[in-house]
Amino acid sequence: AQSVSQHNHHVILSEAASLELGCNYSYGGTVNLFWYVQYPGQHLQLLLKYFSGDPLVKGIKGFEAEFIKSKFSFNLRKPSVQWSDTAEYFCASWGTGGGFKTIFGAGTRLFVKA
Amino acid sequence: DAGVTQSPTHLIKTRGQHVTLRCSPISGHKSVSWYQQVLGQGPQFIFQYYEKEERGRGNFPDRFSARQFPNYSSELNVNALLLGDSALYLCASSLTPSYNSPLHFGNGTRLTVT
């Protein structure tokens, strides 16, 4: 079955540190990939997406992600995190084979120390 | 504009009971999806409805059912509740059930089954 894996469940960083959250997807064909973020007390919201074209995609709040097809990866990065980036981050893939579904990874909880 | 609204926000039920969760999509959105998020996991796809028809169903038992009304709001019903049904139930709306139509999530309904 199609799946999305996130390597780190919990990450703790100090402000200004660089961030990279790992994500791997299982499907070998055309993929449509997303990162969602859930800030404390808020709903899930889209951070960025990749459908095709430039494998380096930029999202809101200075986040970017790189699609590497050969590695089945879509890692999320930010050069310098802020305390306000404390949140849970979910990598996701559009489900293939019908169903109109999005398949989510287990999530990574990021805590940024001020 | 109002976002996706879900009701109730919290619910406590006893094993064997049934529950109805409600969702109002963003105005103009005709697609509604339901997800279950168990603690420590990412959202798991339950149903997708578009134009009042079920377009996708996840790997959930028949105790789970849903429907979409003419105003595009939706209900998720769960019968014969089990302890394992305790979770956060998320509703998401989008313009269409397509990968390039971003999901907009509500804050969820926290269901506790005792």
PDB file of C-alpha atoms in Angstrom:
ATOM      1  CA  ALA A   1       0.000   0.000   0.000  1.00  0.00           C
ATOM      2  CA  GLN A   2       1.105   3.529  -0.675  1.00  0.00           C
ATOM      3  CA  SER A   3       2.744   5.137   2.348  1.00  0.00           C
ATOM      4  CA  VAL A   4       4.594   8.189   3.585  1.00  0.00           C
ATOM      5  CA  SER A   5       7.337   7.926   6.192  1.00  0.00           C
ATOM      6  CA  GLN A   6       8.720  10.663   8.372  1.00  0.00           C
ATOM      7  CA  HIS A   7      12.024   9.914  10.031  1.00  0.00           C
ATOM      8  CA  ASN A   8      11.884  12.043  13.119  1.00  0.00           C
ATOM      9  CA  HIS A   9       8.955  12.112  15.490  1.00  0.00           C
ATOM     10  CA  HIS A  10      10.354  14.827  17.739  1.00  0.00           C
ATOM     11  CA  VAL A  11      12.910  17.518  16.953  1.00  0.00           C
ATOM     12  CA  ILE A  12      14.209  20.174  19.321  1.00  0.00           C
ATOM     13  CA  LEU A  13      16.178  23.123  17.950  1.00  0.00           C
ATOM     14  CA  SER A  14      17.384  26.454  19.190  1.00  0.00           C
ATOM     15  CA  GLU A  15      16.325  29.618  17.407  1.00  0.00           C
ATOM     16  CA  ALA A  16      18.405  30.401  14.313  1.00  0.00           C
ATOM     17  CA  ALA A  17      19.337  26.752  13.836  1.00  0.00           C
ATOM     18  CA  SER A  18      18.755  25.170  10.448  1.00  0.00           C
ATOM     19  CA  LEU A  19      15.953  22.676  10.008  1.00  0.00           C
ATOM     20  CA  GLU A  20      15.611  19.622   7.837  1.00  0.00           C
ATOM     21  CA  LEU A  21      12.740  17.183   8.294  1.00  0.00           C
ATOM     22  CA  GLY A  22      12.905  13.943   6.394  1.00  0.00           C
ATOM     23  CA  CYS A  23      10.085  12.457   4.347  1.00  0.00           C
ATOM     24  CA  ASN A  24      10.015   9.419   2.079  1.00  0.00           C
ATOM     25  CA  TYR A  25       7.125   8.223  -0.051  1.00  0.00           C
ATOM     26  CA  SER A  26       6.589   4.760  -1.413  1.00  0.00           C
ATOM     27  CA  TYR A  27       4.986   5.263  -4.824  1.00  0.00           C
ATOM     28  CA  GLY A  28       7.283   5.068  -7.848  1.00  0.00           C
ATOM     29  CA  GLY A  29       5.106   6.778 -10.437  1.00  0.00           C
ATOM     30  CA  THR A  30       3.955  10.365 -10.760  1.00  0.00           C
ATOM     31  CA  VAL A  31       3.579  11.846  -7.303  1.00  0.00           C
ATOM     32  CA  ASN A  32       1.958  14.906  -5.874  1.00  0.00           C
ATOM     33  CA  LEU A  33       3.488  15.831  -2.545  1.00  0.00           C
ATOM     34  CA  PHE A  34       2.641  18.189   0.278  1.00  0.00           C
ATOM     35  CA  TRP A  35       3.811  19.463   3.618  1.00  0.00           C
ATOM     36  CA  TYR A  36       1.165  20.511   6.103  1.00  0.00           C
ATOM     37  CA  VAL A  37       1.737  22.289   9.405  1.00  0.00           C
ATOM     38  CA  GLN A  38      -0.334  22.421  12.563  1.00  0.00           C
ATOM     39  CA  TYR A  39       0.548  25.225  14.971  1.00  0.00           C
ATOM     40  CA  PRO A  40      -0.527  24.797  18.606  1.00  0.00           C
ATOM     41  CA  GLY A  41      -4.270  25.259  18.906  1.00  0.00           C
ATOM     42  CA  GLN A  42      -4.762  25.748  15.188  1.00  0.00           C
ATOM     43  CA  HIS A  43      -5.993  23.643  12.307  1.00  0.00           C
ATOM     44  CA  LEU A  44      -3.844  21.836   9.781  1.00  0.00           C
ATOM     45  CA  GLN A  45      -2.779  24.110   6.948  1.00  0.00           C
ATOM     46  CA  LEU A  46      -0.858  23.688   3.738  1.00  0.00           C
ATOM     47  CA  LEU A  47       2.786  24.749   3.914  1.00  0.00           C
ATOM     48  CA  LEU A  48       3.867  23.896   0.383  1.00  0.00           C
ATOM     49  CA  LYS A  49       3.229  21.497  -2.483  1.00  0.00           C
ATOM     50  CA  TYR A  50       5.003  19.831  -5.379  1.00  0.00           C
ATOM     51  CA  PHE A  51       3.267  18.604  -8.512  1.00  0.00           C
ATOM     52  CA  SER A  52       5.878  18.880 -11.253  1.00  0.00           C
ATOM     53  CA  GLY A  53       8.668  21.104 -12.589  1.00  0.00           C
ATOM     54  CA  ASP A  54      11.362  22.652 -10.422  1.00  0.00           C
ATOM     55  CA  PRO A  55      12.086  20.091  -7.693  1.00  0.00           C
ATOM     56  CA  LEU A  56      12.860  22.848  -5.203  1.00  0.00           C
ATOM     57  CA  VAL A  57       9.597  24.340  -4.050  1.00  0.00           C
ATOM     58  CA  LYS A  58       9.101  27.279  -1.756  1.00  0.00           C
ATOM     59  CA  GLY A  59       6.259  27.674   0.675  1.00  0.00           C
ATOM     60  CA  ILE A  60       5.041  30.089   3.256  1.00  0.00           C
ATOM     61  CA  LYS A  61       7.120  31.460   6.127  1.00  0.00           C
ATOM     62  CA  GLY A  62      10.479  30.748   4.509  1.00  0.00           C
ATOM     63  CA  PHE A  63      10.063  26.994   4.207  1.00  0.00           C
ATOM     64  CA  GLU A  64      11.199  25.043   1.182  1.00  0.00           C
ATOM     65  CA  ALA A  65      11.265  21.396   0.177  1.00  0.00           C
ATOM     66  CA  GLU A  66      13.265  19.427  -2.342  1.00  0.00           C
ATOM     67  CA  PHE A  67      11.820  16.581  -4.376  1.00  0.00           C
ATOM     68  CA  ILE A  68      14.450  13.937  -5.144  1.00  0.00           C
ATOM     69  CA  LYS A  69      12.860  11.256  -7.274  1.00  0.00           C
ATOM     70  CA  SER A  70      15.815   8.863  -7.119  1.00  0.00           C
ATOM     71  CA  LYS A  71      15.619   8.857  -3.335  1.00  0.00           C
ATOM     72  CA  PHE A  72      11.813   8.904  -3.079  1.00  0.00           C
ATOM     73  CA  SER A  73      12.288  11.881  -0.766  1.00  0.00           C
ATOM     74  CA  PHE A  74      10.652  15.232  -0.165  1.00  0.00           C
ATOM     75  CA  ASN A  75      12.515  16.805   2.730  1.00  0.00           C
ATOM     76  CA  LEU A  76      11.429  20.052   4.331  1.00  0.00           C
ATOM     77  CA  ARG A  77      14.021  22.723   5.092  1.00  0.00           C
ATOM     78  CA  LYS A  78      14.338  26.138   6.650  1.00  0.00           C
ATOM     79  CA  PRO A  79      17.672  27.922   6.999  1.00  0.00           C
ATOM     80  CA  SER A  80      16.911  29.608  10.320  1.00  0.00           C
ATOM     81  CA  VAL A  81      14.023  28.602  12.555  1.00  0.00           C
ATOM     82  CA  GLN A  82      12.116  30.877  14.878  1.00  0.00           C
ATOM     83  CA  TRP A  83      10.285  30.159  18.105  1.00  0.00           C
ATOM     84  CA  SER A  84       7.027  30.631  16.163  1.00  0.00           C
ATOM     85  CA  ASP A  85       7.889  27.606  13.997  1.00  0.00           C
ATOM     86  CA  THR A  86       7.078  25.340  16.930  1.00  0.00           C
ATOM     87  CA  ALA A  87       4.422  23.071  15.458  1.00  0.00           C
ATOM     88  CA  GLU A  88       3.720  19.605  14.123  1.00  0.00           C
ATOM     89  CA  TYR A  89       4.679  19.014  10.502  1.00  0.00           C
ATOM     90  CA  PHE A  90       3.093  16.395   8.263  1.00  0.00           C
ATOM     91  CA  CYS A  91       4.404  15.169   4.954  1.00  0.00           C
ATOM     92  CA  ALA A  92       1.687  13.881   2.625  1.00  0.00           C
ATOM     93  CA  SER A  93       1.145  12.375  -0.785  1.00  0.00           C
ATOM     94  CA  TRP A  94      -1.884  12.365  -3.051  1.00  0.00           C
ATOM     95  CA  GLY A  95      -3.174   8.827  -3.206  1.00  0.00           C
ATOM     96  CA  THR A  96      -2.940   7.024  -6.501  1.00  0.00           C
ATOM     97  CA  GLY A  97      -5.370   4.394  -7.709  1.00  0.00           C
ATOM     98  CA  GLY A  98      -8.444   6.499  -7.107  1.00  0.00           C
ATOM     99  CA  GLY A  99     -10.231   7.463  -3.919  1.00  0.00           C
ATOM    100  CA  PHE A 100      -9.367  11.155  -3.978  1.00  0.00           C
ATOM    101  CA  LYS A 101      -7.404  10.846  -0.783  1.00  0.00           C
ATOM    102  CA  THR A 102      -4.322  12.336   0.785  1.00  0.00           C
ATOM    103  CA  ILE A 103      -1.951   9.976   2.581  1.00  0.00           C
ATOM    104  CA  PHE A 104      -0.202  11.490   5.579  1.00  0.00           C
ATOM    105  CA  GLY A 105       2.956  10.586   7.410  1.00  0.00           C
ATOM    106  CA  ALA A 106       2.953  10.222  11.178  1.00  0.00           C
ATOM    107  CA  GLY A 107       4.150  13.776  11.715  1.00  0.00           C
ATOM    108  CA  THR A 108       7.174  15.439  13.305  1.00  0.00           C
ATOM    109  CA  ARG A 109       6.789  17.591  16.382  1.00  0.00           C
ATOM    110  CA  LEU A 110       9.209  20.498  16.253  1.00  0.00           C
ATOM    111  CA  PHE A 111       9.998  22.505  19.366  1.00  0.00           C
ATOM    112  CA  VAL A 112      12.107  25.615  18.945  1.00  0.00           C
ATOM    113  CA  LYS A 113      13.767  26.958  22.068  1.00  0.00           C
ATOM    114  CA  ALA A 114      13.872  30.732  22.370  1.00  0.00           C
TER     115      ALA A 114
ATOM    116  CA  ASP B   1     -14.552  34.157   5.105  1.00  0.00           C
ATOM    117  CA  ALA B   2     -15.411  31.490   7.631  1.00  0.00           C
ATOM    118  CA  GLY B   3     -13.216  28.432   7.545  1.00  0.00           C
ATOM    119  CA  VAL B   4     -14.300  24.841   7.857  1.00  0.00           C
ATOM    120  CA  THR B   5     -16.426  24.436  10.949  1.00  0.00           C
ATOM    121  CA  GLN B   6     -16.936  21.206  12.826  1.00  0.00           C
ATOM    122  CA  SER B   7     -19.283  20.347  15.640  1.00  0.00           C
ATOM    123  CA  PRO B   8     -19.164  19.379  18.366  1.00  0.00           C
ATOM    124  CA  THR B   9     -15.582  20.162  19.384  1.00  0.00           C
ATOM    125  CA  HIS B  10     -15.490  17.460  22.044  1.00  0.00           C
ATOM    126  CA  LEU B  11     -17.632  14.406  22.650  1.00  0.00           C
ATOM    127  CA  ILE B  12     -17.610  11.577  25.155  1.00  0.00           C
ATOM    128  CA  LYS B  13     -19.476   8.389  24.312  1.00  0.00           C
ATOM    129  CA  THR B  14     -19.778   4.900  25.747  1.00  0.00           C
ATOM    130  CA  ARG B  15     -18.863   1.707  23.918  1.00  0.00           C
ATOM    131  CA  GLY B  16     -21.704   0.494  21.733  1.00  0.00           C
ATOM    132  CA  GLN B  17     -23.256   3.916  21.237  1.00  0.00           C
ATOM    133  CA  HIS B  18     -23.372   5.778  17.962  1.00  0.00           C
ATOM    134  CA  VAL B  19     -22.162   9.260  17.152  1.00  0.00           C
ATOM    135  CA  THR B  20     -22.782  11.890  14.490  1.00  0.00           C
ATOM    136  CA  LEU B  21     -20.173  14.476  13.664  1.00  0.00           C
ATOM    137  CA  ARG B  22     -20.921  17.502  11.536  1.00  0.00           C
ATOM    138  CA  CYS B  23     -18.936  19.619   9.132  1.00  0.00           C
ATOM    139  CA  SER B  24     -19.636  22.819   7.230  1.00  0.00           C
ATOM    140  CA  PRO B  25     -17.238  23.481   4.359  1.00  0.00           C
ATOM    141  CA  ILE B  26     -15.888  26.797   3.224  1.00  0.00           C
ATOM    142  CA  SER B  27     -18.448  28.616   1.104  1.00  0.00           C
ATOM    143  CA  GLY B  28     -18.086  27.531  -2.511  1.00  0.00           C
ATOM    144  CA  HIS B  29     -16.299  24.273  -1.685  1.00  0.00           C
ATOM    145  CA  LYS B  30     -18.168  21.247  -2.990  1.00  0.00           C
ATOM    146  CA  SER B  31     -15.777  18.558  -1.820  1.00  0.00           C
ATOM    147  CA  VAL B  32     -15.600  17.286   1.756  1.00  0.00           C
ATOM    148  CA  SER B  33     -13.240  14.671   3.162  1.00  0.00           C
ATOM    149  CA  TRP B  34     -13.112  13.031   6.564  1.00  0.00           C
ATOM    150  CA  TYR B  35      -9.957  11.907   8.338  1.00  0.00           C
ATOM    151  CA  GLN B  36      -9.298  10.127  11.624  1.00  0.00           C
ATOM    152  CA  GLN B  37      -6.227  11.130  13.613  1.00  0.00           C
ATOM    153  CA  VAL B  38      -5.218   8.855  16.429  1.00  0.00           C
ATOM    154  CA  LEU B  39      -2.743  10.209  18.964  1.00  0.00           C
ATOM    155  CA  GLY B  40       0.798   9.983  17.631  1.00  0.00           C
ATOM    156  CA  GLN B  41      -0.245   9.290  14.055  1.00  0.00           C
ATOM    157  CA  GLY B  42      -1.044  11.304  10.996  1.00  0.00           C
ATOM    158  CA  PRO B  43      -4.578  11.731   9.673  1.00  0.00           C
ATOM    159  CA  GLN B  44      -6.035   8.590   8.078  1.00  0.00           C
ATOM    160  CA  PHE B  45      -8.482   8.947   5.191  1.00  0.00           C
ATOM    161  CA  ILE B  46     -12.048   7.808   5.873  1.00  0.00           C
ATOM    162  CA  PHE B  47     -14.323   9.264   3.178  1.00  0.00           C
ATOM    163  CA  GLN B  48     -14.444  11.725   0.335  1.00  0.00           C
ATOM    164  CA  TYR B  49     -17.679  13.282  -0.935  1.00  0.00           C
ATOM    165  CA  TYR B  50     -18.156  15.476  -3.958  1.00  0.00           C
ATOM    166  CA  GLU B  51     -21.425  16.809  -5.257  1.00  0.00           C
ATOM    167  CA  LYS B  52     -23.246  14.719  -2.648  1.00  0.00           C
ATOM    168  CA  GLU B  53     -21.792  11.439  -3.869  1.00  0.00           C
ATOM    169  CA  GLU B  54     -19.217   9.235  -2.193  1.00  0.00           C
ATOM    170  CA  ARG B  55     -16.099   9.325  -4.353  1.00  0.00           C
ATOM    171  CA  GLY B  56     -13.645   7.604  -2.069  1.00  0.00           C
ATOM    172  CA  ARG B  57     -13.555   5.400   0.983  1.00  0.00           C
ATOM    173  CA  GLY B  58     -10.642   4.436   3.177  1.00  0.00           C
ATOM    174  CA  ASN B  59      -9.977   1.192   4.976  1.00  0.00           C
ATOM    175  CA  PHE B  60     -12.567   1.592   7.717  1.00  0.00           C
ATOM    176  CA  PRO B  61     -15.318  -0.833   8.763  1.00  0.00           C
ATOM    177  CA  ASP B  62     -18.937  -0.477   7.712  1.00  0.00           C
ATOM    178  CA  ARG B  63     -19.698   1.006  11.123  1.00  0.00           C
ATOM    179  CA  PHE B  64     -18.439   4.231   9.586  1.00  0.00           C
ATOM    180  CA  SER B  65     -20.744   6.036   7.176  1.00  0.00           C
ATOM    181  CA  ALA B  66     -21.146   9.551   5.902  1.00  0.00           C
ATOM    182  CA  ARG B  67     -23.262  11.709   3.687  1.00  0.00           C
ATOM    183  CA  GLN B  68     -23.193  15.100   2.079  1.00  0.00           C
ATOM    184  CA  PHE B  69     -26.188  17.383   1.941  1.00  0.00           C
ATOM    185  CA  PRO B  70     -27.410  19.712  -0.854  1.00  0.00           C
ATOM    186  CA  ASN B  71     -25.691  22.654   0.878  1.00  0.00           C
ATOM    187  CA  TYR B  72     -22.439  20.606   0.791  1.00  0.00           C
ATOM    188  CA  SER B  73     -22.251  20.189   4.546  1.00  0.00           C
ATOM    189  CA  SER B  74     -21.500  16.680   5.697  1.00  0.00           C
ATOM    190  CA  GLU B  75     -22.068  14.229   8.515  1.00  0.00           C
ATOM    191  CA  LEU B  76     -19.891  11.374   9.671  1.00  0.00           C
ATOM    192  CA  ASN B  77     -21.682   8.607  11.537  1.00  0.00           C
ATOM    193  CA  VAL B  78     -20.056   5.882  13.573  1.00  0.00           C
ATOM    194  CA  ASN B  79     -22.126   3.024  14.971  1.00  0.00           C
ATOM    195  CA  ALA B  80     -21.335   0.508  17.704  1.00  0.00           C
ATOM    196  CA  LEU B  81     -18.464   2.577  19.037  1.00  0.00           C
ATOM    197  CA  LEU B  82     -15.298   0.834  20.150  1.00  0.00           C
ATOM    198  CA  LEU B  83     -12.586   2.125  22.461  1.00  0.00           C
ATOM    199  CA  GLY B  84     -10.301   2.261  19.432  1.00  0.00           C
ATOM    200  CA  ASP B  85     -12.551   4.832  17.777  1.00  0.00           C
ATOM    201  CA  SER B  86     -11.272   7.425  20.245  1.00  0.00           C
ATOM    202  CA  ALA B  87      -9.529   9.966  18.056  1.00  0.00           C
ATOM    203  CA  LEU B  88      -9.614  13.425  16.554  1.00  0.00           C
ATOM    204  CA  TYR B  89     -11.920  13.467  13.535  1.00  0.00           C
ATOM    205  CA  LEU B  90     -10.983  16.017  10.937  1.00  0.00           C
ATOM    206  CA  CYS B  91     -13.082  17.400   8.153  1.00  0.00           C
ATOM    207  CA  ALA B  92     -11.468  19.050   5.159  1.00  0.00           C
ATOM    208  CA  SER B  93     -13.066  20.887   2.288  1.00  0.00           C
ATOM    209  CA  SER B  94     -11.779  21.811  -1.140  1.00  0.00           C
ATOM    210  CA  LEU B  95     -13.156  23.257  -4.336  1.00  0.00           C
ATOM    211  CA  THR B  96     -12.871  19.940  -6.133  1.00  0.00           C
ATOM    212  CA  PRO B  97     -11.573  16.454  -5.234  1.00  0.00           C
ATOM    213  CA  SER B  98      -8.374  16.982  -7.141  1.00  0.00           C
ATOM    214  CA  TYR B  99      -4.739  16.862  -6.077  1.00  0.00           C
ATOM    215  CA  ASN B 100      -4.313  20.503  -7.075  1.00  0.00           C
ATOM    216  CA  SER B 101      -7.269  21.711  -5.013  1.00  0.00           C
ATOM    217  CA  PRO B 102      -5.820  22.368  -1.549  1.00  0.00           C
ATOM    218  CA  LEU B 103      -7.453  20.842   1.494  1.00  0.00           C
ATOM    219  CA  HIS B 104      -8.731  23.254   4.133  1.00  0.00           C
ATOM    220  CA  PHE B 105      -9.112  21.594   7.496  1.00  0.00           C
ATOM    221  CA  GLY B 106     -11.394  22.295  10.400  1.00  0.00           C
ATOM    222  CA  ASN B 107     -10.243  22.141  14.015  1.00  0.00           C
ATOM    223  CA  GLY B 108     -11.686  18.673  14.424  1.00  0.00           C
ATOM    224  CA  THR B 109     -13.968  16.854  16.817  1.00  0.00           C
ATOM    225  CA  ARG B 110     -12.252  15.084  19.707  1.00  0.00           C
ATOM    226  CA  LEU B 111     -14.156  11.837  20.348  1.00  0.00           C
ATOM    227  CA  THR B 112     -13.501   9.880  23.502  1.00  0.00           C
ATOM    228  CA  VAL B 113     -15.064   6.441  23.855  1.00  0.00           C
ATOM    229  CA  THR B 114     -15.185   4.997  27.382  1.00  0.00           C
TER     230      THR B 114
END
